[in-house]
Coordinates of C-alpha atoms and ligand atoms in Angstrom, one line a residue:
M1 CA 0.0 0.0 0.0
N2 CA 1.4 3.4 -1.0
R3 CA 0.5 5.1 2.3
F4 CA 3.1 7.5 4.0
D5 CA 3.2 10.1 6.7
L6 CA 4.8 12.5 4.2
I7 CA 5.0 12.5 0.4
V8 CA 7.7 14.9 -1.0
V9 CA 7.0 16.0 -4.6
G10 CA 10.3 16.9 -6.2
G11 CA 13.9 15.7 -5.6
G12 CA 15.8 19.1 -5.5
P13 CA 17.6 20.4 -2.4
G14 CA 14.3 21.6 -0.9
G15 CA 12.6 18.3 -1.2
I16 CA 15.6 16.2 -0.2
F17 CA 16.2 18.2 3.0
T18 CA 12.5 17.9 3.8
A19 CA 12.7 14.1 3.4
I20 CA 15.9 13.7 5.4
T21 CA 14.7 15.8 8.4
A22 CA 11.2 14.2 8.4
A23 CA 12.7 10.7 8.3
E24 CA 15.1 11.6 11.1
K25 CA 12.0 12.5 13.2
G26 CA 10.6 9.0 12.5
L27 CA 8.1 9.9 9.8
K28 CA 7.5 7.3 7.0
V29 CA 8.5 9.3 3.9
A30 CA 8.4 8.9 0.1
L31 CA 10.1 11.3 -2.3
L32 CA 8.8 11.3 -5.8
E33 CA 10.9 12.7 -8.7
K34 CA 9.8 12.9 -12.3
N35 CA 13.4 12.8 -13.7
K36 CA 15.3 9.5 -14.0
R37 CA 17.4 10.7 -11.1
I38 CA 17.0 13.1 -8.3
G39 CA 19.0 16.3 -7.9
N40 CA 19.3 17.4 -11.6
K41 CA 19.6 21.0 -10.7
I42 CA 22.2 20.3 -8.0
L43 CA 24.2 18.7 -10.8
V44 CA 24.3 21.8 -12.9
A45 CA 24.8 24.2 -10.0
G46 CA 27.9 26.2 -9.9
S47 CA 28.8 24.7 -13.3
G48 CA 28.9 21.3 -11.9
K49 CA 31.0 22.3 -8.8
C50 CA 27.9 23.0 -6.6
N51 CA 28.0 26.3 -4.8
L52 CA 26.0 25.2 -1.7
T53 CA 26.1 28.3 0.5
H54 CA 27.8 31.6 1.2
T55 CA 29.7 33.4 4.0
G56 CA 27.7 35.7 6.2
K57 CA 25.5 35.7 9.2
P58 CA 21.8 34.5 8.9
K59 CA 20.7 38.2 9.2
E60 CA 22.8 39.2 6.3
F61 CA 21.4 36.4 4.2
L62 CA 17.9 37.9 4.3
D63 CA 19.0 40.9 2.3
K64 CA 19.9 38.6 -0.6
Y65 CA 16.3 37.6 -1.6
G66 CA 14.9 41.0 -2.8
M67 CA 11.7 42.2 -1.2
N68 CA 10.6 38.9 0.2
G69 CA 13.8 38.0 2.1
K70 CA 12.2 38.5 5.5
F71 CA 10.0 35.6 4.8
L72 CA 13.0 33.3 5.2
K73 CA 14.0 34.5 8.7
E74 CA 12.7 31.5 10.6
A75 CA 13.9 29.0 8.0
I76 CA 17.5 30.5 7.8
N77 CA 17.6 30.6 11.6
K78 CA 16.5 27.0 12.0
F79 CA 18.9 25.8 9.4
S80 CA 21.7 28.3 9.1
P81 CA 24.6 28.3 6.7
E82 CA 26.7 27.1 9.6
M83 CA 24.3 24.1 10.2
L84 CA 24.4 23.3 6.4
K85 CA 28.2 23.2 6.5
T86 CA 28.1 21.0 9.7
F87 CA 25.6 18.6 8.0
F88 CA 28.0 18.0 5.1
K89 CA 31.1 17.7 7.3
E90 CA 29.3 15.2 9.5
N91 CA 28.3 13.2 6.4
G92 CA 31.8 13.0 5.0
L93 CA 32.0 15.9 2.5
P94 CA 33.3 19.0 4.2
L95 CA 32.7 22.3 2.4
V96 CA 35.5 24.7 1.5
L97 CA 35.4 28.5 1.2
V98 CA 36.6 30.2 -1.9
E99 CA 37.8 33.4 -0.3
E100 CA 37.5 35.8 -3.3
S101 CA 33.8 35.1 -3.8
G102 CA 32.6 34.1 -0.4
K103 CA 31.1 30.9 -1.9
Y104 CA 31.2 27.5 -0.3
F105 CA 31.7 24.3 -2.4
P106 CA 32.1 20.6 -1.5
Q107 CA 35.8 19.9 -1.0
T108 CA 35.8 17.7 -4.1
F109 CA 34.1 20.5 -6.2
S110 CA 31.8 17.9 -7.5
S111 CA 28.0 18.2 -7.7
L112 CA 27.9 14.5 -8.3
D113 CA 29.4 13.9 -4.8
V114 CA 26.6 16.1 -3.3
V115 CA 23.8 14.2 -5.0
A116 CA 25.4 10.8 -4.1
L117 CA 25.7 11.8 -0.4
L118 CA 22.1 13.1 -0.2
K119 CA 20.8 9.9 -1.9
R120 CA 22.7 7.7 0.4
K121 CA 21.6 9.7 3.4
M122 CA 17.9 9.3 2.5
E123 CA 18.3 5.6 1.7
N124 CA 20.0 5.0 5.2
L125 CA 17.1 6.8 6.8
G126 CA 14.6 4.6 5.0
V127 CA 13.2 7.3 2.7
K128 CA 11.5 5.5 -0.3
I129 CA 12.9 7.3 -3.4
V130 CA 10.8 6.8 -6.5
E131 CA 12.4 8.3 -9.6
N132 CA 10.9 8.5 -13.1
I133 CA 7.4 9.3 -11.8
K134 CA 5.4 12.3 -12.6
I135 CA 3.0 13.7 -10.1
E136 CA -0.1 14.9 -12.0
N137 CA -2.3 16.0 -9.2
V138 CA -2.6 16.4 -5.5
T139 CA -6.0 16.6 -3.8
K140 CA -7.1 16.5 -0.2
S141 CA -10.1 14.5 0.9
E142 CA -11.1 14.7 4.6
D143 CA -7.8 14.1 6.5
E144 CA -5.6 12.7 3.8
F145 CA -3.9 13.6 0.6
I146 CA -4.3 11.6 -2.6
I147 CA -1.4 12.0 -4.9
T148 CA -2.1 10.9 -8.5
T149 CA 0.9 10.2 -10.7
D150 CA 1.5 8.7 -14.2
K151 CA 2.0 5.4 -12.4
D152 CA 0.6 4.6 -9.0
T153 CA -1.6 6.6 -6.6
Y154 CA -0.1 7.5 -3.2
I155 CA -1.9 8.5 0.0
S156 CA -0.3 10.6 2.8
D157 CA -1.0 12.7 5.8
N158 CA 1.4 15.4 4.8
V159 CA 2.6 16.7 1.4
A160 CA 5.6 18.9 0.7
L161 CA 5.4 20.5 -2.7
A162 CA 9.1 21.1 -3.8
T163 CA 8.8 21.1 -7.5
G164 CA 11.0 24.2 -8.1
G165 CA 10.2 27.0 -10.5
K166 CA 10.0 27.3 -14.3
S167 CA 13.6 28.2 -15.2
Y168 CA 16.0 25.8 -16.9
P169 CA 13.0 23.6 -18.0
G170 CA 15.5 21.1 -19.6
V171 CA 16.4 19.8 -16.1
G172 CA 12.7 19.0 -15.2
T173 CA 11.5 22.3 -13.7
T174 CA 8.5 23.2 -16.0
G175 CA 6.3 24.8 -13.5
D176 CA 4.1 21.8 -12.6
G177 CA 4.0 22.8 -9.0
Y178 CA 2.2 26.0 -9.7
V179 CA -0.7 24.1 -11.3
M180 CA -0.9 21.7 -8.2
A181 CA -0.8 24.6 -5.8
K182 CA -3.4 26.6 -7.7
E183 CA -5.7 23.6 -7.7
L184 CA -5.2 23.4 -3.9
G185 CA -6.4 27.0 -3.6
H186 CA -3.2 29.0 -3.7
K187 CA -2.5 32.3 -5.5
I188 CA 0.4 32.3 -8.0
V189 CA 2.4 35.4 -8.5
P190 CA 3.2 35.4 -12.3
P191 CA 6.5 33.6 -12.7
K192 CA 9.3 35.5 -14.5
P193 CA 13.0 34.6 -15.3
A194 CA 15.6 35.8 -12.7
L195 CA 19.4 35.5 -12.4
T196 CA 19.5 35.9 -16.1
P197 CA 21.4 38.1 -18.6
V198 CA 20.2 41.5 -19.7
F199 CA 19.8 42.6 -23.2
V200 CA 20.0 46.4 -24.1
R201 CA 19.1 48.4 -27.2
D202 CA 22.2 48.9 -29.5
Y203 CA 24.5 46.8 -27.4
M204 CA 28.0 48.0 -28.1
F205 CA 30.3 45.4 -26.7
E206 CA 29.8 42.3 -28.9
E207 CA 33.4 42.3 -29.9
L208 CA 34.5 42.4 -26.3
S209 CA 32.9 39.1 -25.4
G210 CA 34.7 37.5 -22.4
I211 CA 35.9 40.7 -20.9
S212 CA 34.8 41.1 -17.3
F213 CA 35.0 43.8 -14.6
Q214 CA 35.5 42.5 -11.1
D215 CA 33.5 45.0 -9.0
V216 CA 31.4 47.7 -10.7
K217 CA 28.3 49.6 -9.7
V218 CA 25.1 48.7 -11.5
T219 CA 22.0 50.6 -11.2
V220 CA 18.5 49.8 -12.5
W221 CA 16.2 52.8 -13.4
R222 CA 12.5 52.9 -14.2
E223 CA 10.5 56.0 -15.1
N224 CA 13.6 58.1 -14.1
K225 CA 13.5 56.6 -10.6
K226 CA 16.3 54.5 -9.2
V227 CA 15.0 51.0 -8.5
V228 CA 18.1 49.3 -7.1
E229 CA 21.9 49.8 -7.0
K230 CA 24.2 46.9 -6.5
R231 CA 27.9 46.2 -7.0
G232 CA 29.4 43.1 -8.5
P233 CA 31.3 41.5 -11.4
V234 CA 30.0 42.3 -14.9
L235 CA 30.7 40.2 -18.0
F236 CA 30.3 41.2 -21.6
T237 CA 29.0 38.4 -23.8
H238 CA 28.4 38.4 -27.6
T239 CA 24.8 39.6 -27.1
N240 CA 24.3 40.8 -23.6
F241 CA 25.5 41.8 -20.2
S242 CA 26.0 39.0 -17.7
G243 CA 28.0 38.2 -14.5
P244 CA 26.7 38.3 -10.9
G245 CA 26.4 42.1 -10.9
I246 CA 23.9 41.9 -13.7
L247 CA 22.2 38.6 -12.9
D248 CA 21.5 39.7 -9.3
N249 CA 19.8 42.9 -10.7
S250 CA 17.7 41.1 -13.3
R251 CA 14.9 40.4 -10.8
Y252 CA 14.2 44.1 -10.6
I253 CA 14.0 44.7 -14.4
E254 CA 10.7 45.2 -16.1
N255 CA 9.7 46.6 -19.5
G256 CA 10.9 50.1 -19.8
S257 CA 13.8 49.7 -17.4
F258 CA 17.2 51.3 -17.9
L259 CA 20.5 49.8 -16.9
E260 CA 23.4 52.0 -15.8
I261 CA 27.0 50.8 -15.4
N262 CA 29.8 52.7 -13.8
Y263 CA 33.0 51.2 -15.1
V264 CA 35.4 53.5 -13.2
D265 CA 33.8 53.8 -9.8
K266 CA 33.9 57.6 -9.9
D267 CA 30.9 59.8 -10.6
F268 CA 30.6 62.1 -13.6
E269 CA 31.9 65.2 -11.8
T270 CA 34.9 63.5 -10.3
L271 CA 36.1 61.8 -13.5
N272 CA 35.5 65.0 -15.5
R273 CA 37.5 67.1 -13.0
E274 CA 40.3 64.5 -13.0
I275 CA 40.6 64.6 -16.8
I276 CA 40.6 68.4 -16.8
E277 CA 43.3 68.5 -14.1
E278 CA 45.4 66.0 -16.1
M279 CA 45.0 68.2 -19.2
N280 CA 46.1 71.3 -17.3
K281 CA 49.2 69.4 -16.0
D282 CA 50.2 67.8 -19.3
G283 CA 48.1 68.7 -22.4
K284 CA 50.4 66.5 -24.6
K285 CA 49.4 63.3 -23.0
T286 CA 47.0 61.2 -25.1
V287 CA 43.5 60.6 -23.9
K288 CA 44.2 56.9 -24.1
R289 CA 47.1 57.2 -21.7
V290 CA 44.9 58.9 -19.2
L291 CA 42.3 56.1 -19.4
N292 CA 45.1 53.5 -19.0
S293 CA 45.7 54.9 -15.5
Y294 CA 42.2 53.8 -14.5
F295 CA 43.1 50.1 -14.9
L296 CA 40.5 49.4 -17.5
P297 CA 41.0 46.5 -20.0
D298 CA 42.9 47.8 -23.1
R299 CA 40.3 46.4 -25.6
F300 CA 37.6 48.2 -23.6
I301 CA 39.4 51.5 -23.7
R302 CA 39.9 51.2 -27.5
R303 CA 36.2 50.4 -28.0
V304 CA 35.0 53.3 -25.9
L305 CA 37.3 55.7 -27.6
S306 CA 36.1 54.5 -31.0
L307 CA 32.4 54.9 -29.9
A308 CA 33.2 58.4 -28.6
E309 CA 34.9 59.1 -32.0
I310 CA 38.3 59.9 -30.3
S311 CA 41.4 58.7 -32.0
E312 CA 44.0 56.8 -29.9
E313 CA 46.6 59.5 -30.7
L314 CA 44.4 62.4 -29.7
K315 CA 46.0 64.7 -27.0
L316 CA 44.2 66.0 -24.0
S317 CA 44.7 69.5 -25.2
E318 CA 42.8 68.6 -28.4
L319 CA 39.9 67.0 -26.7
S320 CA 36.7 69.1 -27.0
K321 CA 34.5 69.7 -24.1
E322 CA 31.6 67.9 -25.8
K323 CA 33.7 64.7 -26.6
R324 CA 35.2 64.7 -23.1
E325 CA 31.8 64.9 -21.4
N326 CA 30.5 62.2 -23.7
L327 CA 33.5 60.0 -22.9
V328 CA 33.2 60.6 -19.1
K329 CA 29.4 59.8 -19.3
M330 CA 30.2 56.5 -21.1
L331 CA 32.6 55.4 -18.4
S332 CA 30.9 56.7 -15.3
S333 CA 27.2 56.4 -16.1
N334 CA 26.7 54.3 -19.2
K335 CA 22.9 54.2 -19.2
M336 CA 21.1 51.9 -21.7
E337 CA 17.5 51.0 -22.4
V338 CA 16.7 47.3 -21.5
T339 CA 15.0 45.5 -24.3
K340 CA 14.6 42.2 -22.5
V341 CA 16.0 39.9 -19.9
G342 CA 17.1 36.3 -20.7
S343 CA 14.3 33.7 -21.2
F344 CA 13.4 30.9 -18.8
E345 CA 15.7 28.7 -20.8
M346 CA 18.7 31.0 -19.7
A347 CA 17.5 32.0 -16.2
M348 CA 19.0 30.2 -13.2
V349 CA 16.0 30.8 -11.0
T350 CA 12.4 31.9 -11.2
R351 CA 10.9 35.0 -9.5
G352 CA 7.2 34.8 -8.7
G353 CA 5.5 31.5 -7.8
V354 CA 3.2 30.6 -4.9
A355 CA 2.4 33.8 -3.0
I356 CA 4.2 33.9 0.3
D357 CA 1.3 35.6 2.2
E358 CA -0.6 32.3 2.0
V359 CA 2.2 30.3 3.6
N360 CA 3.2 30.4 7.3
S361 CA 6.8 31.5 7.4
K362 CA 7.3 29.9 10.8
T363 CA 6.3 26.4 9.6
M364 CA 6.2 26.5 5.7
E365 CA 2.7 25.1 6.0
S366 CA 0.0 26.3 3.7
K367 CA -2.5 28.7 5.4
K368 CA -5.2 27.2 3.0
V369 CA -4.7 23.5 3.4
S370 CA -3.4 21.9 6.6
G371 CA -0.7 19.3 6.1
L372 CA 0.4 20.9 2.9
Y373 CA 3.9 22.4 3.0
L374 CA 5.5 24.5 0.2
V375 CA 9.3 24.4 0.0
G376 CA 12.0 26.0 -2.2
E377 CA 11.9 27.8 -5.4
I378 CA 8.2 27.0 -6.0
L379 CA 7.5 30.0 -3.6
D380 CA 7.8 33.6 -4.7
I381 CA 11.4 33.7 -3.3
D382 CA 14.5 34.0 -5.4
G383 CA 18.1 34.7 -4.2
D384 CA 21.2 36.3 -5.5
T385 CA 24.0 34.2 -7.1
G386 CA 26.5 32.7 -4.6
G387 CA 24.8 29.8 -3.0
Y388 CA 21.8 31.7 -1.6
N389 CA 19.2 29.7 -3.5
I390 CA 20.3 26.2 -2.5
Q391 CA 20.7 27.4 1.1
A392 CA 17.2 28.8 1.1
A393 CA 15.7 25.6 -0.4
C394 CA 17.5 23.5 2.2
S395 CA 16.5 25.8 5.1
M396 CA 12.8 25.8 4.0
G397 CA 12.9 22.0 3.7
V398 CA 14.3 21.5 7.3
L399 CA 11.8 24.0 8.8
A400 CA 8.9 22.4 7.1
A401 CA 9.9 18.9 8.3
K402 CA 10.5 20.1 11.8
S403 CA 7.0 21.6 11.9
M404 CA 5.3 18.4 10.7
K405 CA 3.6 16.0 13.0
K406 CA 2.8 12.4 12.6
K407 CA -1.0 12.0 12.4
E408 CA -1.4 10.3 15.8
M409 CA 0.6 13.2 17.3
R410 CA -1.7 15.9 15.8
Ligands
FAD1 C1 22.5 26.4 -14.3 C2 22.1 26.6 -12.9 C3 23.1 26.9 -11.9 C4 22.7 27.1 -10.6 N1 23.8 27.2 -9.7 C5 23.5 27.4 -8.4 C6 24.5 27.5 -7.4 O1 25.6 27.2 -7.7 N2 24.1 27.7 -6.1 C7 22.8 27.9 -5.7 O2 22.5 28.2 -4.5 N3 21.8 27.9 -6.6 C8 22.1 27.6 -7.9 N4 21.1 27.5 -8.8 C9 19.7 27.6 -8.4 C10 19.3 26.3 -7.6 O3 19.8 25.2 -8.2 C11 17.8 26.2 -7.3 O4 17.3 27.5 -6.8 C12 17.5 25.1 -6.4 O5 17.9 23.9 -6.9 C13 16.0 25.1 -6.1 O6 15.7 24.0 -5.3 P1 14.3 23.3 -5.2 O7 14.4 22.1 -4.3 O8 13.3 24.3 -4.8 O9 13.9 23.0 -6.7 P2 14.7 22.1 -7.8 O10 16.1 21.9 -7.5 O11 14.4 22.9 -9.0 O12 14.0 20.7 -7.8 C14 12.7 20.5 -8.1 C15 12.5 19.1 -8.5 O13 11.1 18.8 -8.7 C16 11.0 18.0 -9.8 N5 9.6 18.0 -10.3 C17 9.0 19.1 -10.9 N6 7.8 18.7 -11.3 C18 7.5 17.5 -10.9 C19 6.4 16.6 -11.0 N7 5.3 16.9 -11.6 N8 6.5 15.4 -10.4 C20 7.7 15.0 -9.9 N9 8.8 15.8 -9.7 C21 8.7 17.0 -10.3 C22 12.0 18.4 -10.8 O14 12.3 17.5 -11.8 C23 13.1 18.8 -9.9 O15 14.1 17.7 -9.7 C24 21.4 27.2 -10.2 C25 20.4 27.0 -11.1 C26 20.7 26.7 -12.4 C27 19.6 26.5 -13.4

């Protein structure tokens, strides 16, 4: 008989940590995954190296999930980054810190090892793992859930929906959970791609593909109002801007947004003044030589000079006010109209999803259906790059399972 205390729908980090924690408490658990194997998104995470979490105190984490970060307070406190590190250490795969980025990876830098560990852990705890099974529908009749799949039917007292979002559909996340949650009475905030590259009108850097800036200021504008300003690495690709400084901002971008990049970390007035001072000191110096002193990539300087119609030999004394100001603007406040953000196929996470006001943040239980828990990216929560999304999914899973009760204990 397919009867369990808990059915977990979806074998990503959220579902897996729900299953492990519930089984540790003595619940009879089954985890159902539609792919041939669990953890497909863990396998692609961090380009196969699996960036599991980040440095920082739990309180600092909450700022990394946009407007909805506060919802995660209880979850991150109950299962903090420290606890996640301890979990992996105790289970034989310590995490190591990459200092420059603040990211934590398994010491083998292998996502495969992470998935193998989690699978082994679940098996040892007696979790029934069923792969290659698609959940089609979840209903509640009286006190129990009926889970209809493309194979058998399952019955349980608790259900955790951990089906992820809609991004990267190739790995199995096609938004199925939104339909199930909606049928159970939940509101869905329209899903949109996040952690995705940004395309602008008349992109000027296609020839500079591969060039990156380590730490620049990126601002998003809408209707002449500043929406957000963040610092981070920016990468030029053949067709768009990418890199964490762009990806982390993509959740704030809507139609009609403008993207502004400051490549020199100086405002217009300061850079303009510095160039004028340099011209007064030594007018024979070329404009290019002055730009070299700002430690910008040479190919970038050449491209910007060409866009500003300034020859590489032009001397400071020959630089017109108009051209100087145009150049300074390009370097300190390069403002471009956004035409689109990358599609769900390119996006690493989904913003939007099950509305958080209908879920109890202290337990992860639905406020609409008792015994139903919503865990991970299926919710309207998305984090910055750097391990914040896996950490959030695991923390939500642990909190949900800790809040669950066996039926006879209810
Ligand atoms: C390329 C890429 C790289 C990433 N790198 C990182 C990183 O380094 N660090 C980080 O923190 N985050 C990273 N992320 C984001 C992170 O992987 C996700 O946010 C996280 O996996 C979400 O966990 P989850 O458990 O909520 O859902 P998921 O991991 O998406 O798991 C959901 C599971 O549910 C299954 N499922 C869906 N529908 C059904 C159904 N009907 N029946 C049965 N099963 C179903 C899916 O097949 C899937 O296995 C990355 C994402 C991508 C795409």
